[in-house]
Amino acid sequence: DTGVSQNPRHKITKRGQNVTFRCDPISEHNRLYWYRQTLGQGPEFLTYFQNEAQLEKSRLLSDRFSAERPKGSFSTLEIQRTEQGDSAMYLCASSPNTGNTEAFFGQGTRLTVV
Amino acid sequence: AQSVTQLGSHVSVSEGALVLLRCNYSSSVPPYLFWYVQYPNQGLQLLLKYTTGATLVKGINGFEAEFKKSETSFHLTKPSAHMSDAAEYFCAVSDDGNNRLAFGKGNQVVVIP
């Protein structure tokens, strides 16, 4: 499968715990994006990378959220001290370097905080 | 900042009838506009996009959309609905084509036999 892969697909965690999600983009895609989708809403942009450089992180929802892409390939999104309001679908997408190109989305990781 | 408005979260359409999903956008610069479709348990899939040039854009599965600057709209249409069109549809806008997208709330399309 050469699409965007996200793991795990589902995560249930207790409030206050830390969680980490992984995204493997399509190989040779330089850009990688994280979005969050809550019930009844469209995806909301969080952050994105150009290779290993995080080019925008102002949209991350709080300082409990952080993302990395250390080698310019896979990326991780971490949420510390989870809250019930963090329950959502977390989507990853990737695209080639040039603009005006399609972003390919993964199936997402569904987080439930209990 | 750019934004998108999609009205009517659920849209019911009879099989064979016209599908019309409305999208209005707000952008401070000439926009890049997109329609995505999401089938159950699948990732978002691009239906079509407008960047520059021809304002009538044709996409996959018989869908098309027309960019109307004067109306700040990018409505999605398909002449004849098929059962396989049942899915959630999202309109999105970007101000720089870099896939930092602002999505609407989506329309859940139900096709009635």
XYZ file of N, CA and C in Angstrom:
681
model
N 0.847 -1.195 0.000
C 0.000 0.000 0.000
C 0.877 1.236 0.000
N 0.712 2.090 -0.969
C 1.591 3.254 -1.067
C 0.915 4.518 -0.587
N -0.207 4.423 0.070
C -0.901 5.601 0.561
C -0.321 6.085 1.874
N -0.958 7.131 2.424
C -0.567 7.663 3.728
C -1.078 6.699 4.804
N -0.177 6.319 5.686
C -0.508 5.343 6.719
C -0.478 6.000 8.091
N -1.510 5.770 8.877
C -1.562 6.334 10.233
C -1.769 5.214 11.249
N -1.040 5.322 12.334
C -1.141 4.333 13.404
C -1.091 5.008 14.763
N -1.883 4.483 15.709
C -2.896 3.450 15.524
C -4.133 4.014 14.836
N -5.053 3.172 14.481
C -6.308 3.656 13.905
C -7.248 4.161 14.986
N -7.164 3.531 16.115
C -8.007 3.927 17.254
C -7.158 3.953 18.514
N -7.452 4.913 19.390
C -6.741 5.003 20.656
C -7.723 5.468 21.716
N -7.826 4.690 22.786
C -8.620 5.101 23.942
C -7.656 5.331 25.085
N -7.754 6.477 25.724
C -6.839 6.797 26.795
C -7.586 7.470 27.931
N -6.993 7.398 29.090
C -7.585 8.067 30.243
C -7.136 9.520 30.278
N -8.000 10.366 30.752
C -7.681 11.776 30.887
C -6.388 11.957 31.684
N -5.539 12.820 31.181
C -4.272 13.076 31.858
C -3.092 12.302 31.311
N -3.372 11.274 30.518
C -2.294 10.486 29.913
C -1.763 11.177 28.660
N -0.550 10.807 28.287
C 0.037 11.299 27.035
C -0.213 10.279 25.932
N -0.429 10.771 24.731
C -0.602 9.886 23.584
C 0.267 10.379 22.435
N 0.675 9.424 21.601
C 1.477 9.750 20.420
C 0.929 8.998 19.229
N 0.760 9.710 18.137
C 0.274 9.118 16.891
C 1.391 9.208 15.853
N 1.355 8.231 14.945
C 2.385 8.208 13.911
C 1.746 8.339 12.544
N 2.442 9.022 11.650
C 2.009 9.149 10.262
C 3.188 8.827 9.351
N 2.972 7.897 8.426
C 3.948 7.603 7.384
C 3.411 8.136 6.066
N 4.043 9.155 5.516
C 3.526 9.755 4.276
C 3.849 8.887 3.076
N 3.331 9.283 1.941
C 3.718 8.655 0.687
C 5.204 8.963 0.468
N 5.939 7.942 0.090
C 7.387 8.137 -0.039
C 7.681 9.218 -1.080
N 8.680 9.996 -0.797
C 9.123 11.104 -1.647
C 8.213 12.329 -1.570
N 7.193 12.276 -0.744
C 6.418 13.488 -0.491
C 7.135 14.315 0.559
N 7.482 15.540 0.200
C 8.241 16.373 1.105
C 7.383 17.020 2.186
N 6.123 17.248 1.853
C 5.266 17.985 2.784
C 4.340 17.040 3.530
N 4.162 17.345 4.782
C 3.314 16.524 5.632
C 2.476 17.451 6.508
N 1.198 17.143 6.627
C 0.241 18.006 7.311
C -0.508 17.212 8.379
N -0.834 17.879 9.455
C -1.712 17.322 10.483
C -2.969 18.173 10.578
N -4.110 17.455 10.662
C -5.402 18.091 10.837
C -6.126 17.386 11.979
N -7.092 18.086 12.556
C -7.966 17.482 13.552
C -9.400 17.645 13.076
N -10.196 16.590 13.254
C -11.598 16.646 12.862
C -12.467 16.199 14.027
N -13.293 17.094 14.508
C -14.237 16.745 15.565
C -15.594 16.439 14.950
N -16.437 15.810 15.737
C -17.728 15.337 15.236
C -18.562 16.490 14.677
N -19.022 16.323 13.459
C -19.876 17.336 12.846
C -19.146 18.524 12.264
N -17.833 18.459 12.268
C -17.033 19.563 11.738
C -16.113 19.070 10.629
N -15.651 20.006 9.826
C -14.635 19.656 8.858
C -13.261 19.621 9.499
N -12.282 19.059 8.806
C -10.923 19.028 9.352
C -10.398 20.430 9.616
N -9.595 20.541 10.665
C -9.009 21.799 11.102
C -7.492 21.662 11.031
N -6.855 22.558 10.290
C -5.407 22.507 10.112
C -4.677 22.753 11.428
N -3.662 21.928 11.688
C -2.871 22.076 12.914
C -1.450 22.553 12.638
N -0.745 21.830 11.761
C 0.655 22.132 11.531
C 1.113 21.437 10.269
N 2.280 21.870 9.723
C 2.815 21.141 8.587
C 4.333 21.236 8.514
N 4.907 20.289 7.794
C 6.351 20.157 7.652
C 6.740 20.191 6.182
N 7.877 20.778 5.942
C 8.572 20.673 4.667
C 9.843 19.907 4.999
N 9.906 18.668 4.566
C 10.967 17.760 5.023
C 10.938 17.708 6.556
N 12.072 17.983 7.205
C 12.058 17.913 8.663
C 11.710 19.231 9.323
N 11.586 20.294 8.533
C 11.321 21.614 9.092
C 9.819 21.818 9.314
N 9.481 22.232 10.529
C 8.095 22.542 10.848
C 7.847 23.996 10.480
N 7.074 24.213 9.409
C 6.949 25.550 8.857
C 5.853 26.366 9.513
N 4.899 25.711 10.125
C 3.865 26.459 10.825
C 3.368 25.624 11.981
N 3.369 26.194 13.143
C 2.823 25.485 14.293
C 1.932 26.375 15.145
N 1.625 27.550 14.627
C 0.796 28.471 15.402
C -0.628 27.974 15.572
N -1.025 27.046 14.696
C -2.385 26.542 14.781
C -2.531 25.352 15.716
N -1.430 24.874 16.253
C -1.550 23.813 17.253
C -2.407 24.331 18.404
N -3.249 23.490 18.915
C -4.351 23.922 19.754
C -3.932 24.422 21.129
N -2.833 23.925 21.618
C -2.303 24.393 22.901
C -0.871 23.895 23.008
N -0.195 24.297 24.063
C 1.187 23.838 24.224
C 1.248 22.371 24.634
N 0.114 21.735 24.814
C 0.113 20.292 25.077
C 0.315 19.490 23.787
N 0.140 20.166 22.667
C 0.272 19.514 21.367
C 1.655 19.807 20.790
N 2.290 18.768 20.264
C 3.563 18.965 19.584
C 3.692 17.929 18.482
N 4.463 18.273 17.469
C 4.673 17.374 16.344
C 6.135 17.405 15.945
N 6.590 16.271 15.440
C 7.970 16.163 14.985
C 8.012 15.400 13.667
N 9.075 15.658 12.948
C 9.366 14.872 11.740
C 10.890 14.817 11.628
N 11.509 14.067 12.497
C 12.963 14.185 12.700
C 13.830 13.873 11.486
N 13.439 12.969 10.669
C 14.279 12.607 9.523
C 13.610 12.957 8.209
N 12.567 13.743 8.289
C 11.886 14.139 7.063
C 11.067 13.047 6.432
N 10.853 11.965 7.173
C 10.012 10.898 6.614
C 8.732 10.813 7.432
N 8.662 9.895 8.400
C 7.450 9.788 9.209
C 7.365 10.954 10.189
N 6.173 11.147 10.702
C 5.949 12.219 11.680
C 5.169 11.656 12.867
N 5.350 12.284 14.005
C 4.557 11.949 15.188
C 3.862 13.198 15.708
N 2.671 12.990 16.216
C 1.906 14.040 16.881
C 1.674 13.579 18.310
N 2.102 14.378 19.270
C 1.949 14.023 20.673
C 0.995 14.987 21.356
N 0.143 14.431 22.185
C -0.714 15.237 23.035
C -0.393 14.868 24.478
N 0.020 15.837 25.241
C 0.323 15.595 26.648
C -0.887 15.938 27.517
N -0.993 15.224 28.619
C -2.051 15.513 29.609
C -3.401 15.643 28.913
N -3.810 14.579 28.253
C -5.019 14.630 27.437
C -6.242 15.045 28.247
N -7.139 15.720 27.548
C -8.417 16.174 28.113
C -9.537 15.590 27.262
N -10.735 15.547 27.820
C -11.852 14.970 27.082
C -12.108 15.724 25.777
N -11.840 16.998 25.767
C -12.023 17.801 24.566
C -11.049 17.476 23.449
N -10.046 16.674 23.762
C -9.099 16.261 22.719
C -9.643 15.105 21.897
N -10.746 14.515 22.321
C -11.341 13.404 21.577
C -11.720 13.886 20.182
N -11.183 13.233 19.175
C -11.367 13.669 17.791
C -10.692 12.669 16.876
N -10.825 12.912 15.580
C -10.072 12.183 14.578
C -8.885 13.048 14.192
N -7.702 12.476 14.209
C -6.492 13.203 13.832
C -6.039 12.676 12.474
N -5.997 13.590 11.516
C -5.709 13.238 10.131
C -4.320 13.712 9.732
N -3.685 12.900 8.934
C -2.391 13.259 8.361
C -2.530 13.265 6.843
N -1.824 14.154 6.200
C -1.822 14.220 4.745
C -0.404 14.514 4.272
N -0.123 14.145 3.037
C 1.187 14.471 2.473
C 1.023 14.923 1.034
N 2.010 15.671 0.557
C 1.980 16.141 -0.821
C 3.411 16.356 -1.290
N 3.601 16.396 -2.610
C 4.923 16.729 -3.122
C 5.310 18.158 -2.778
N 6.512 18.530 -3.081
C 7.050 19.816 -2.654
C 6.360 20.996 -3.302
N 6.021 20.861 -4.578
C 5.523 22.012 -5.308
C 4.098 22.351 -4.915
N 3.750 23.606 -5.094
C 2.402 24.046 -4.777
C 1.392 23.535 -5.787
N 0.143 23.797 -5.536
C -0.968 23.421 -6.421
C -1.062 21.930 -6.656
N -0.501 21.140 -5.786
C -0.587 19.687 -5.956
C -1.496 19.109 -4.878
N -2.047 17.972 -5.206
C -3.022 17.341 -4.333
C -2.380 16.829 -3.061
N -3.066 17.021 -1.945
C -2.674 16.411 -0.685
C -3.434 15.104 -0.541
N -2.723 14.056 -0.177
C -3.321 12.736 0.018
C -3.468 12.494 1.520
N -4.676 12.130 1.910
C -4.985 11.961 3.327
C -4.940 10.502 3.749
N -4.504 10.280 4.970
C -4.621 8.980 5.582
C -6.020 8.779 6.151
N -6.245 7.598 6.712
C -7.561 7.267 7.251
C -7.775 7.847 8.644
N -6.719 8.338 9.246
C -6.871 9.003 10.524
C -6.698 8.104 11.723
N -6.436 8.738 12.858
C -6.413 8.071 14.158
C -7.540 8.657 14.990
N -8.434 7.796 15.435
C -9.536 8.282 16.278
C -9.144 8.172 17.743
N -9.104 9.309 18.403
C -8.744 9.361 19.821
C -9.999 9.552 20.661
N -10.132 8.712 21.669
C -11.201 8.866 22.653
C -10.565 9.012 24.019
N -10.856 10.104 24.681
C -10.324 10.357 26.022
C -11.461 10.141 27.020
N -11.236 9.209 27.946
C -12.299 8.867 28.914
C -11.917 9.325 30.319
N -8.241 35.903 7.203
C -8.113 34.448 7.150
C -9.235 33.870 6.285
N -8.914 32.773 5.632
C -9.914 32.197 4.738
C -10.874 31.324 5.527
N -12.096 31.179 4.984
C -13.100 30.314 5.620
C -14.078 29.843 4.554
N -14.824 28.806 4.909
C -15.792 28.207 3.993
C -17.098 27.984 4.724
N -18.195 28.243 4.027
C -19.523 27.984 4.570
C -20.226 26.954 3.707
N -20.634 25.858 4.351
C -21.471 24.863 3.707
C -22.739 24.764 4.542
N -23.868 25.009 3.924
C -25.124 24.978 4.659
C -25.781 23.615 4.517
N -26.563 23.243 5.517
C -27.312 21.996 5.424
C -26.413 20.798 5.603
N -26.271 20.315 6.815
C -25.338 19.229 7.074
C -25.733 17.942 6.345
N -27.041 17.677 6.236
C -27.506 16.463 5.567
C -28.280 16.855 4.317
N -27.953 16.187 3.217
C -28.618 16.444 1.947
C -29.132 15.122 1.406
N -30.427 15.058 1.155
C -31.023 13.853 0.578
C -31.334 14.109 -0.884
N -31.006 13.151 -1.722
C -31.255 13.292 -3.151
C -31.711 11.939 -3.690
N -32.660 11.971 -4.587
C -33.145 10.744 -5.205
C -32.149 10.252 -6.242
N -32.059 8.955 -6.353
C -31.188 8.371 -7.372
C -31.610 8.893 -8.745
N -30.637 9.366 -9.520
C -30.928 9.908 -10.837
C -31.195 11.403 -10.851
N -31.372 11.998 -9.692
C -31.646 13.436 -9.616
C -30.346 14.220 -9.519
N -30.468 15.539 -9.703
C -29.311 16.435 -9.623
C -28.777 16.505 -8.190
N -27.473 16.443 -8.098
C -26.812 16.702 -6.823
C -26.275 18.127 -6.861
N -26.625 18.920 -5.865
C -26.129 20.297 -5.758
C -25.704 20.538 -4.323
N -24.424 20.787 -4.129
C -23.893 21.113 -2.807
C -23.292 22.513 -2.889
N -23.739 23.374 -1.985
C -23.329 24.776 -2.040
C -22.122 25.049 -1.160
N -21.258 25.902 -1.680
C -20.065 26.298 -0.941
C -19.811 27.773 -1.199
N -19.713 28.535 -0.147
C -19.295 29.929 -0.235
C -18.030 30.114 0.586
N -17.127 30.905 0.057
C -15.830 31.052 0.710
C -15.562 32.502 1.039
N -14.610 32.694 1.902
C -14.092 34.017 2.224
C -12.578 33.931 2.145
N -11.988 34.822 1.368
C -10.541 34.823 1.240
C -10.077 36.223 0.886
N -8.964 36.620 1.438
C -8.449 37.965 1.186
C -7.620 38.028 -0.095
N -7.314 36.888 -0.653
C -6.530 36.823 -1.892
C -7.245 35.863 -2.830
N -6.865 35.867 -4.118
C -7.491 34.886 -5.022
C -7.337 33.486 -4.447
N -8.447 32.784 -4.313
C -8.404 31.511 -3.583
C -8.052 30.320 -4.452
N -7.563 29.288 -3.780
C -7.534 27.951 -4.346
C -8.693 27.205 -3.679
N -9.514 26.551 -4.472
C -10.734 25.934 -3.946
C -10.758 24.444 -4.256
N -11.291 23.686 -3.320
C -11.250 22.234 -3.409
C -12.593 21.645 -2.958
N -12.904 20.498 -3.524
C -13.948 19.632 -2.972
C -13.316 18.265 -2.701
N -13.558 17.783 -1.467
C -13.114 16.462 -1.072
C -14.332 15.605 -0.745
N -14.180 14.290 -0.931
C -15.223 13.344 -0.557
C -14.642 12.361 0.450
N -15.460 11.977 1.407
C -15.021 11.012 2.415
C -16.050 9.892 2.510
N -15.636 8.705 2.104
C -16.479 7.529 2.236
C -16.232 6.914 3.612
N -17.176 6.157 4.118
C -17.002 5.565 5.452
C -15.699 4.778 5.569
N -14.983 5.040 6.644
C -13.743 4.328 6.963
C -12.649 4.522 5.919
N -12.735 5.627 5.185
C -11.695 5.932 4.212
C -11.191 7.355 4.430
N -10.022 7.627 3.896
C -9.477 8.968 3.991
C -10.152 9.918 3.024
N -9.942 11.199 3.234
C -10.461 12.202 2.316
C -9.842 12.024 0.936
N -10.678 12.141 -0.083
C -10.218 11.981 -1.460
C -10.585 13.230 -2.246
N -9.628 13.753 -3.011
C -9.887 14.954 -3.775
C -10.833 14.650 -4.937
N -11.915 15.419 -5.025
C -12.845 15.320 -6.151
C -12.415 16.221 -7.286
N -12.113 17.466 -6.943
C -11.700 18.443 -7.941
C -11.123 19.663 -7.228
N -10.446 20.516 -8.022
C -9.887 21.733 -7.448
C -9.865 22.830 -8.499
N -9.925 24.057 -8.020
C -9.757 25.238 -8.855
C -8.526 25.985 -8.372
N -7.644 26.288 -9.314
C -6.475 27.116 -8.980
C -6.530 28.397 -9.787
N -6.363 28.294 -11.079
C -6.498 29.445 -11.970
C -7.097 28.956 -13.285
N -7.436 29.893 -14.162
C -7.901 29.499 -15.485
C -9.387 29.251 -15.533
N -9.771 28.226 -16.260
C -11.183 27.932 -16.504
C -11.948 27.816 -15.188
N -13.076 28.510 -15.142
C -13.835 28.564 -13.889
C -14.718 27.344 -13.686
N -14.998 26.598 -14.747
C -15.758 25.359 -14.620
C -14.754 24.209 -14.550
N -14.776 23.531 -13.437
C -13.789 22.486 -13.189
C -14.482 21.134 -13.158
N -13.948 20.190 -13.887
C -14.510 18.841 -13.886
C -13.641 17.936 -13.018
N -14.325 17.075 -12.272
C -13.611 16.182 -11.382
C -13.922 14.731 -11.655
N -13.627 13.910 -10.658
C -13.870 12.480 -10.814
C -15.334 12.154 -10.568
N -15.739 10.998 -11.019
C -17.089 10.464 -10.757
C -18.209 11.364 -11.281
N -17.937 12.148 -12.308
C -18.974 12.956 -12.936
C -19.300 14.259 -12.240
N -18.536 14.616 -11.217
C -18.773 15.873 -10.510
C -18.091 17.047 -11.209
N -18.663 18.207 -11.059
C -18.043 19.434 -11.521
C -18.418 20.571 -10.591
N -17.633 21.633 -10.637
C -17.890 22.807 -9.810
C -17.518 24.048 -10.598
N -18.203 25.127 -10.306
C -17.931 26.375 -11.001
C -17.519 27.453 -10.005
N -16.390 28.071 -10.271
C -15.904 29.182 -9.454
C -16.572 30.468 -9.936
N -17.279 31.120 -9.028
C -17.914 32.400 -9.341
C -17.393 33.438 -8.356
N -16.476 34.248 -8.851
C -15.829 35.223 -7.982
C -16.838 36.230 -7.453
N -17.753 36.678 -8.320
C -18.707 37.708 -7.913
C -19.626 37.225 -6.801
N -19.824 35.927 -6.732
C -20.700 35.345 -5.706
C -19.892 34.668 -4.598
N -18.608 34.706 -4.690
C -17.697 33.992 -3.773
C -18.203 32.571 -3.526
N -18.485 31.872 -4.644
C -19.060 30.540 -4.520
C -18.271 29.521 -5.333
N -18.443 28.280 -4.935
C -17.805 27.149 -5.635
C -18.712 25.947 -5.421
N -19.883 25.999 -6.003
C -20.886 24.959 -5.789
C -20.548 23.701 -6.587
N -20.836 22.562 -5.991
C -20.549 21.250 -6.584
C -21.832 20.662 -7.160
N -21.759 20.125 -8.376
C -22.937 19.523 -8.986
C -22.582 18.199 -9.653
N -23.630 17.377 -9.773
C -23.550 16.155 -10.564
C -24.944 15.955 -11.150
N -25.050 15.779 -12.455
C -26.371 15.759 -13.088
C -27.283 14.641 -12.587
N -26.709 13.481 -12.277
C -27.532 12.330 -11.963
C -26.888 11.547 -10.817
N -27.555 11.536 -9.680
C -26.993 10.886 -8.499
C -27.028 9.368 -8.630
N -25.970 8.775 -8.115
C -25.881 7.315 -8.075
C -25.768 6.895 -6.621
N -26.197 5.668 -6.346
C -26.151 5.188 -4.957
C -24.744 5.291 -4.378
N -23.753 5.098 -5.226
C -22.364 5.138 -4.758
C -21.901 6.555 -4.381
N -22.723 7.562 -4.655
C -22.364 8.930 -4.282
C -22.652 9.241 -2.814
N -23.263 8.323 -2.124
C -23.546 8.529 -0.700
C -22.224 8.610 0.062
N -21.977 9.757 0.655
C -20.697 10.021 1.319
C -20.783 11.398 1.956
N -19.688 11.818 2.589
C -19.619 13.177 3.119
C -18.715 14.000 2.214
N -19.153 15.205 1.924
C -18.459 16.073 0.991
C -18.030 17.354 1.692
N -16.772 17.717 1.495
C -16.205 18.894 2.127
C -15.673 19.868 1.080
N -16.018 21.110 1.243
C -15.425 22.189 0.464
C -14.277 22.777 1.272
N -13.218 23.183 0.599
C -12.071 23.732 1.309
C -11.443 24.855 0.499
N -10.785 25.758 1.189
C -10.127 26.900 0.548
C -8.713 27.032 1.084
N -7.823 27.473 0.213
C -6.453 27.776 0.603
C -6.089 29.099 -0.040
N -5.301 29.900 0.659
C -4.926 31.183 0.069
C -3.571 31.137 -0.623
N -2.910 29.966 -0.579
C -1.592 29.909 -1.197
C -1.301 28.595 -1.909
N -2.293 27.727 -2.002
C -2.082 26.479 -2.713
C -1.158 25.508 -2.031
N -0.833 25.777 -0.776
C 0.105 24.909 -0.068
C -0.587 23.856 0.774
N -1.841 23.598 0.491
C -2.580 22.547 1.183
C -2.766 22.811 2.674
N -2.585 24.054 3.095
C -3.035 24.438 4.431
C -4.480 24.888 4.255
N -5.363 23.904 4.368
C -6.738 24.083 3.946
C -7.647 24.483 5.087
N -8.614 25.350 4.771
C -9.716 25.632 5.690
C -10.947 24.936 5.120
N -11.496 24.002 5.892
C -12.611 23.190 5.436
C -13.930 23.737 5.945
N -14.997 23.468 5.168
C -16.337 23.676 5.672
C -16.743 22.522 6.573
N -17.966 22.610 7.103
C -18.440 21.580 8.031
C -18.837 20.291 7.333
N -19.009 20.340 6.025
C -19.328 19.141 5.291
C -20.821 18.947 5.051
N -21.115 18.181 4.013
C -22.486 17.776 3.714
C -22.532 16.251 3.644
N -23.399 15.662 4.451
C -23.599 14.218 4.381
C -24.683 13.958 3.335
N -24.313 13.319 2.238
C -25.256 13.077 1.151
C -25.847 11.678 1.279
N -27.158 11.627 1.268
C -27.902 10.369 1.292
C -28.612 10.238 -0.043
N -28.451 9.111 -0.691
C -29.100 8.879 -1.974
C -30.263 7.910 -1.764
N -31.439 8.362 -2.151
C -32.660 7.589 -1.943
C -32.980 6.812 -3.212
N -33.155 5.502 -3.072
C -33.429 4.693 -4.285
C -34.751 5.087 -4.946
